Amino acid sequence: MSKAEIGPRMAGGKLMYNRAVRVDEPRSWLFLAGHEARDEEGGIAHKGDMAGQIRLTLRRLAETVAEGGMTMADVVQIRVVTTDLSACVAQYDVLMDELAARHCRPASLLAEVSALSDPDMLIEIEAVAAH
């Protein structure tokens, strides 16, 4: 399998997002439902803390990716939805740094919604991985 980044958008020397990621001849696809910042008891952690929710959400996403037999480097698309776009944008470096640390360079979407499934959720991330 090969991957090619198309139209990377950089900010301060860091990848903000790719406009597209081309995947040729993957063996497996993994479609990941929306993940959120849930603690070990299933409650939302880091209430009111966008950076904390971003970090934990990506950790939970990485755990699911690993359960699916892949790594975050295999993630080719993410969709980030938030209830507070300005707070998310203010913490976007956290998202970029967390993805970079996991060698994850996906095509992405960032959008604001009026509500998520739990009122304490500030962010939810879904993904697609190919290997």
PDB file of N, CA and C in Angstrom, residues 38-99:
ATOM      1  N   ARG A  38     -13.679  10.326  27.283  1.00  0.00           N
ATOM      2  CA  ARG A  38     -14.315   9.579  28.371  1.00  0.00           C
ATOM      3  C   ARG A  38     -13.254   9.017  29.315  1.00  0.00           C
ATOM      4  N   ASP A  39     -13.550   9.122  30.624  1.00  0.00           N
ATOM      5  CA  ASP A  39     -12.645   8.561  31.625  1.00  0.00           C
ATOM      6  C   ASP A  39     -12.903   7.059  31.756  1.00  0.00           C
ATOM      7  N   GLU A  40     -12.208   6.415  32.677  1.00  0.00           N
ATOM      8  CA  GLU A  40     -12.320   4.962  32.846  1.00  0.00           C
ATOM      9  C   GLU A  40     -13.721   4.525  33.290  1.00  0.00           C
ATOM     10  N   GLU A  41     -14.468   5.420  33.930  1.00  0.00           N
ATOM     11  CA  GLU A  41     -15.819   5.092  34.378  1.00  0.00           C
ATOM     12  C   GLU A  41     -16.870   5.428  33.324  1.00  0.00           C
ATOM     13  N   GLY A  42     -16.467   5.993  32.197  1.00  0.00           N
ATOM     14  CA  GLY A  42     -17.387   6.311  31.113  1.00  0.00           C
ATOM     15  C   GLY A  42     -17.929   7.720  31.127  1.00  0.00           C
ATOM     16  N   GLY A  43     -17.527   8.531  32.103  1.00  0.00           N
ATOM     17  CA  GLY A  43     -17.961   9.927  32.145  1.00  0.00           C
ATOM     18  C   GLY A  43     -17.043  10.808  31.314  1.00  0.00           C
ATOM     19  N   ILE A  44     -17.512  11.992  30.987  1.00  0.00           N
ATOM     20  CA  ILE A  44     -16.688  12.939  30.234  1.00  0.00           C
ATOM     21  C   ILE A  44     -15.650  13.543  31.181  1.00  0.00           C
ATOM     22  N   ALA A  45     -14.394  13.464  30.800  1.00  0.00           N
ATOM     23  CA  ALA A  45     -13.287  14.020  31.575  1.00  0.00           C
ATOM     24  C   ALA A  45     -12.937  15.414  31.059  1.00  0.00           C
ATOM     25  N   HIS A  46     -12.200  16.139  31.834  1.00  0.00           N
ATOM     26  CA  HIS A  46     -11.693  17.465  31.452  1.00  0.00           C
ATOM     27  C   HIS A  46     -12.832  18.416  31.066  1.00  0.00           C
ATOM     28  N   LYS A  47     -13.863  18.442  31.884  1.00  0.00           N
ATOM     29  CA  LYS A  47     -15.010  19.325  31.614  1.00  0.00           C
ATOM     30  C   LYS A  47     -14.529  20.770  31.512  1.00  0.00           C
ATOM     31  N   GLY A  48     -14.899  21.440  30.429  1.00  0.00           N
ATOM     32  CA  GLY A  48     -14.520  22.830  30.209  1.00  0.00           C
ATOM     33  C   GLY A  48     -13.086  23.037  29.755  1.00  0.00           C
ATOM     34  N   ASP A  49     -12.333  21.969  29.547  1.00  0.00           N
ATOM     35  CA  ASP A  49     -10.910  22.030  29.183  1.00  0.00           C
ATOM     36  C   ASP A  49     -10.712  21.457  27.778  1.00  0.00           C
ATOM     37  N   MET A  50     -10.716  22.335  26.773  1.00  0.00           N
ATOM     38  CA  MET A  50     -10.605  21.883  25.387  1.00  0.00           C
ATOM     39  C   MET A  50      -9.318  21.098  25.152  1.00  0.00           C
ATOM     40  N   ALA A  51      -8.187  21.608  25.607  1.00  0.00           N
ATOM     41  CA  ALA A  51      -6.903  20.919  25.384  1.00  0.00           C
ATOM     42  C   ALA A  51      -6.922  19.531  26.017  1.00  0.00           C
ATOM     43  N   GLY A  52      -7.439  19.428  27.229  1.00  0.00           N
ATOM     44  CA  GLY A  52      -7.522  18.130  27.899  1.00  0.00           C
ATOM     45  C   GLY A  52      -8.412  17.161  27.150  1.00  0.00           C
ATOM     46  N   GLN A  53      -9.538  17.665  26.646  1.00  0.00           N
ATOM     47  CA  GLN A  53     -10.434  16.792  25.888  1.00  0.00           C
ATOM     48  C   GLN A  53      -9.817  16.371  24.561  1.00  0.00           C
ATOM     49  N   ILE A  54      -9.090  17.261  23.909  1.00  0.00           N
ATOM     50  CA  ILE A  54      -8.416  16.891  22.657  1.00  0.00           C
ATOM     51  C   ILE A  54      -7.436  15.757  22.918  1.00  0.00           C
ATOM     52  N   ARG A  55      -6.581  15.914  23.929  1.00  0.00           N
ATOM     53  CA  ARG A  55      -5.560  14.891  24.226  1.00  0.00           C
ATOM     54  C   ARG A  55      -6.191  13.541  24.545  1.00  0.00           C
ATOM     55  N   LEU A  56      -7.198  13.534  25.424  1.00  0.00           N
ATOM     56  CA  LEU A  56      -7.815  12.263  25.814  1.00  0.00           C
ATOM     57  C   LEU A  56      -8.595  11.649  24.658  1.00  0.00           C
ATOM     58  N   THR A  57      -9.272  12.464  23.882  1.00  0.00           N
ATOM     59  CA  THR A  57     -10.007  11.944  22.725  1.00  0.00           C
ATOM     60  C   THR A  57      -9.055  11.262  21.750  1.00  0.00           C
ATOM     61  N   LEU A  58      -7.923  11.890  21.471  1.00  0.00           N
ATOM     62  CA  LEU A  58      -6.953  11.268  20.563  1.00  0.00           C
ATOM     63  C   LEU A  58      -6.358  10.006  21.165  1.00  0.00           C
ATOM     64  N   ARG A  59      -6.169   9.978  22.489  1.00  0.00           N
ATOM     65  CA  ARG A  59      -5.677   8.755  23.129  1.00  0.00           C
ATOM     66  C   ARG A  59      -6.695   7.632  22.969  1.00  0.00           C
ATOM     67  N   ARG A  60      -7.958   7.945  23.192  1.00  0.00           N
ATOM     68  CA  ARG A  60      -9.012   6.928  23.027  1.00  0.00           C
ATOM     69  C   ARG A  60      -9.100   6.466  21.565  1.00  0.00           C
ATOM     70  N   LEU A  61      -8.975   7.387  20.639  1.00  0.00           N
ATOM     71  CA  LEU A  61      -8.981   7.030  19.228  1.00  0.00           C
ATOM     72  C   LEU A  61      -7.806   6.099  18.913  1.00  0.00           C
ATOM     73  N   ALA A  62      -6.621   6.432  19.405  1.00  0.00           N
ATOM     74  CA  ALA A  62      -5.426   5.599  19.173  1.00  0.00           C
ATOM     75  C   ALA A  62      -5.608   4.204  19.763  1.00  0.00           C
ATOM     76  N   GLU A  63      -6.267   4.114  20.911  1.00  0.00           N
ATOM     77  CA  GLU A  63      -6.520   2.798  21.515  1.00  0.00           C
ATOM     78  C   GLU A  63      -7.409   1.952  20.607  1.00  0.00           C
ATOM     79  N   THR A  64      -8.437   2.562  20.044  1.00  0.00           N
ATOM     80  CA  THR A  64      -9.335   1.830  19.151  1.00  0.00           C
ATOM     81  C   THR A  64      -8.623   1.443  17.862  1.00  0.00           C
ATOM     82  N   VAL A  65      -7.824   2.356  17.333  1.00  0.00           N
ATOM     83  CA  VAL A  65      -7.043   2.044  16.126  1.00  0.00           C
ATOM     84  C   VAL A  65      -6.147   0.833  16.389  1.00  0.00           C
ATOM     85  N   ALA A  66      -5.489   0.809  17.548  1.00  0.00           N
ATOM     86  CA  ALA A  66      -4.621  -0.319  17.896  1.00  0.00           C
ATOM     87  C   ALA A  66      -5.427  -1.616  18.034  1.00  0.00           C
ATOM     88  N   GLU A  67      -6.625  -1.536  18.630  1.00  0.00           N
ATOM     89  CA  GLU A  67      -7.491  -2.715  18.721  1.00  0.00           C
ATOM     90  C   GLU A  67      -7.840  -3.241  17.342  1.00  0.00           C
ATOM     91  N   GLY A  68      -7.926  -2.332  16.359  1.00  0.00           N
ATOM     92  CA  GLY A  68      -8.215  -2.717  14.983  1.00  0.00           C
ATOM     93  C   GLY A  68      -6.988  -3.179  14.225  1.00  0.00           C
ATOM     94  N   GLY A  69      -5.838  -3.283  14.897  1.00  0.00           N
ATOM     95  CA  GLY A  69      -4.622  -3.801  14.278  1.00  0.00           C
ATOM     96  C   GLY A  69      -3.853  -2.787  13.455  1.00  0.00           C
ATOM     97  N   MET A  70      -4.088  -1.506  13.714  1.00  0.00           N
ATOM     98  CA  MET A  70      -3.405  -0.459  12.958  1.00  0.00           C
ATOM     99  C   MET A  70      -2.763   0.529  13.933  1.00  0.00           C
ATOM    100  N   THR A  71      -2.093   1.526  13.373  1.00  0.00           N
ATOM    101  CA  THR A  71      -1.514   2.596  14.181  1.00  0.00           C
ATOM    102  C   THR A  71      -2.105   3.912  13.701  1.00  0.00           C
ATOM    103  N   MET A  72      -1.882   4.954  14.470  1.00  0.00           N
ATOM    104  CA  MET A  72      -2.376   6.272  14.060  1.00  0.00           C
ATOM    105  C   MET A  72      -1.729   6.735  12.757  1.00  0.00           C
ATOM    106  N   ALA A  73      -0.561   6.211  12.416  1.00  0.00           N
ATOM    107  CA  ALA A  73       0.054   6.542  11.124  1.00  0.00           C
ATOM    108  C   ALA A  73      -0.783   6.023   9.965  1.00  0.00           C
ATOM    109  N   ASP A  74      -1.662   5.063  10.229  1.00  0.00           N
ATOM    110  CA  ASP A  74      -2.548   4.517   9.196  1.00  0.00           C
ATOM    111  C   ASP A  74      -3.814   5.348   9.009  1.00  0.00           C
ATOM    112  N   VAL A  75      -4.067   6.290   9.905  1.00  0.00           N
ATOM    113  CA  VAL A  75      -5.273   7.127   9.809  1.00  0.00           C
ATOM    114  C   VAL A  75      -5.102   8.098   8.642  1.00  0.00           C
ATOM    115  N   VAL A  76      -6.046   8.054   7.719  1.00  0.00           N
ATOM    116  CA  VAL A  76      -5.959   8.893   6.517  1.00  0.00           C
ATOM    117  C   VAL A  76      -6.988  10.020   6.505  1.00  0.00           C
ATOM    118  N   GLN A  77      -7.963   9.968   7.418  1.00  0.00           N
ATOM    119  CA  GLN A  77      -8.951  11.042   7.493  1.00  0.00           C
ATOM    120  C   GLN A  77      -9.473  11.149   8.917  1.00  0.00           C
ATOM    121  N   ILE A  78      -9.634  12.399   9.388  1.00  0.00           N
ATOM    122  CA  ILE A  78     -10.323  12.639  10.649  1.00  0.00           C
ATOM    123  C   ILE A  78     -11.374  13.720  10.432  1.00  0.00           C
ATOM    124  N   ARG A  79     -12.413  13.628  11.229  1.00  0.00           N
ATOM    125  CA  ARG A  79     -13.439  14.662  11.269  1.00  0.00           C
ATOM    126  C   ARG A  79     -13.559  15.098  12.718  1.00  0.00           C
ATOM    127  N   VAL A  80     -13.293  16.363  12.940  1.00  0.00           N
ATOM    128  CA  VAL A  80     -13.331  16.940  14.280  1.00  0.00           C
ATOM    129  C   VAL A  80     -14.552  17.838  14.361  1.00  0.00           C
ATOM    130  N   VAL A  81     -15.438  17.538  15.294  1.00  0.00           N
ATOM    131  CA  VAL A  81     -16.588  18.407  15.527  1.00  0.00           C
ATOM    132  C   VAL A  81     -16.500  18.928  16.953  1.00  0.00           C
ATOM    133  N   THR A  82     -16.854  20.174  17.116  1.00  0.00           N
ATOM    134  CA  THR A  82     -16.757  20.832  18.415  1.00  0.00           C
ATOM    135  C   THR A  82     -17.976  21.710  18.646  1.00  0.00           C
ATOM    136  N   THR A  83     -18.277  21.938  19.909  1.00  0.00           N
ATOM    137  CA  THR A  83     -19.356  22.845  20.248  1.00  0.00           C
ATOM    138  C   THR A  83     -18.840  24.273  20.437  1.00  0.00           C
ATOM    139  N   ASP A  84     -17.515  24.445  20.350  1.00  0.00           N
ATOM    140  CA  ASP A  84     -16.919  25.773  20.549  1.00  0.00           C
ATOM    141  C   ASP A  84     -15.738  25.932  19.590  1.00  0.00           C
ATOM    142  N   LEU A  85     -16.036  26.395  18.390  1.00  0.00           N
ATOM    143  CA  LEU A  85     -15.012  26.493  17.352  1.00  0.00           C
ATOM    144  C   LEU A  85     -13.865  27.412  17.760  1.00  0.00           C
ATOM    145  N   SER A  86     -14.169  28.549  18.357  1.00  0.00           N
ATOM    146  CA  SER A  86     -13.094  29.471  18.718  1.00  0.00           C
ATOM    147  C   SER A  86     -12.170  28.864  19.771  1.00  0.00           C
ATOM    148  N   ALA A  87     -12.705  28.146  20.744  1.00  0.00           N
ATOM    149  CA  ALA A  87     -11.861  27.490  21.750  1.00  0.00           C
ATOM    150  C   ALA A  87     -11.034  26.379  21.119  1.00  0.00           C
ATOM    151  N   CYS A  88     -11.616  25.651  20.180  1.00  0.00           N
ATOM    152  CA  CYS A  88     -10.886  24.578  19.498  1.00  0.00           C
ATOM    153  C   CYS A  88      -9.749  25.152  18.655  1.00  0.00           C
ATOM    154  N   VAL A  89     -10.032  26.206  17.915  1.00  0.00           N
ATOM    155  CA  VAL A  89      -9.005  26.845  17.096  1.00  0.00           C
ATOM    156  C   VAL A  89      -7.879  27.386  17.987  1.00  0.00           C
ATOM    157  N   ALA A  90      -8.241  27.935  19.138  1.00  0.00           N
ATOM    158  CA  ALA A  90      -7.230  28.455  20.065  1.00  0.00           C
ATOM    159  C   ALA A  90      -6.317  27.337  20.585  1.00  0.00           C
ATOM    160  N   GLN A  91      -6.815  26.112  20.607  1.00  0.00           N
ATOM    161  CA  GLN A  91      -6.035  24.962  21.082  1.00  0.00           C
ATOM    162  C   GLN A  91      -5.610  24.037  19.929  1.00  0.00           C
ATOM    163  N   TYR A  92      -5.682  24.529  18.707  1.00  0.00           N
ATOM    164  CA  TYR A  92      -5.398  23.670  17.548  1.00  0.00           C
ATOM    165  C   TYR A  92      -3.962  23.161  17.542  1.00  0.00           C
ATOM    166  N   ASP A  93      -3.036  23.914  18.140  1.00  0.00           N
ATOM    167  CA  ASP A  93      -1.658  23.423  18.252  1.00  0.00           C
ATOM    168  C   ASP A  93      -1.607  22.102  19.017  1.00  0.00           C
ATOM    169  N   VAL A  94      -2.461  21.960  20.012  1.00  0.00           N
ATOM    170  CA  VAL A  94      -2.509  20.710  20.783  1.00  0.00           C
ATOM    171  C   VAL A  94      -2.870  19.562  19.848  1.00  0.00           C
ATOM    172  N   LEU A  95      -3.890  19.761  19.030  1.00  0.00           N
ATOM    173  CA  LEU A  95      -4.308  18.734  18.075  1.00  0.00           C
ATOM    174  C   LEU A  95      -3.183  18.423  17.093  1.00  0.00           C
ATOM    175  N   MET A  96      -2.580  19.467  16.507  1.00  0.00           N
ATOM    176  CA  MET A  96      -1.500  19.246  15.533  1.00  0.00           C
ATOM    177  C   MET A  96      -0.318  18.535  16.169  1.00  0.00           C
ATOM    178  N   ASP A  97       0.065  18.935  17.386  1.00  0.00           N
ATOM    179  CA  ASP A  97       1.206  18.307  18.061  1.00  0.00           C
ATOM    180  C   ASP A  97       0.917  16.854  18.418  1.00  0.00           C
ATOM    181  N   GLU A  98      -0.290  16.575  18.890  1.00  0.00           N
ATOM    182  CA  GLU A  98      -0.663  15.201  19.237  1.00  0.00           C
ATOM    183  C   GLU A  98      -0.656  14.308  17.992  1.00  0.00           C
ATOM    184  N   LEU A  99      -1.193  14.813  16.887  1.00  0.00           N
ATOM    185  CA  LEU A  99      -1.178  14.031  15.643  1.00  0.00           C
ATOM    186  C   LEU A  99       0.250  13.822  15.153  1.00  0.00           C
TER     187      LEU A  99
END
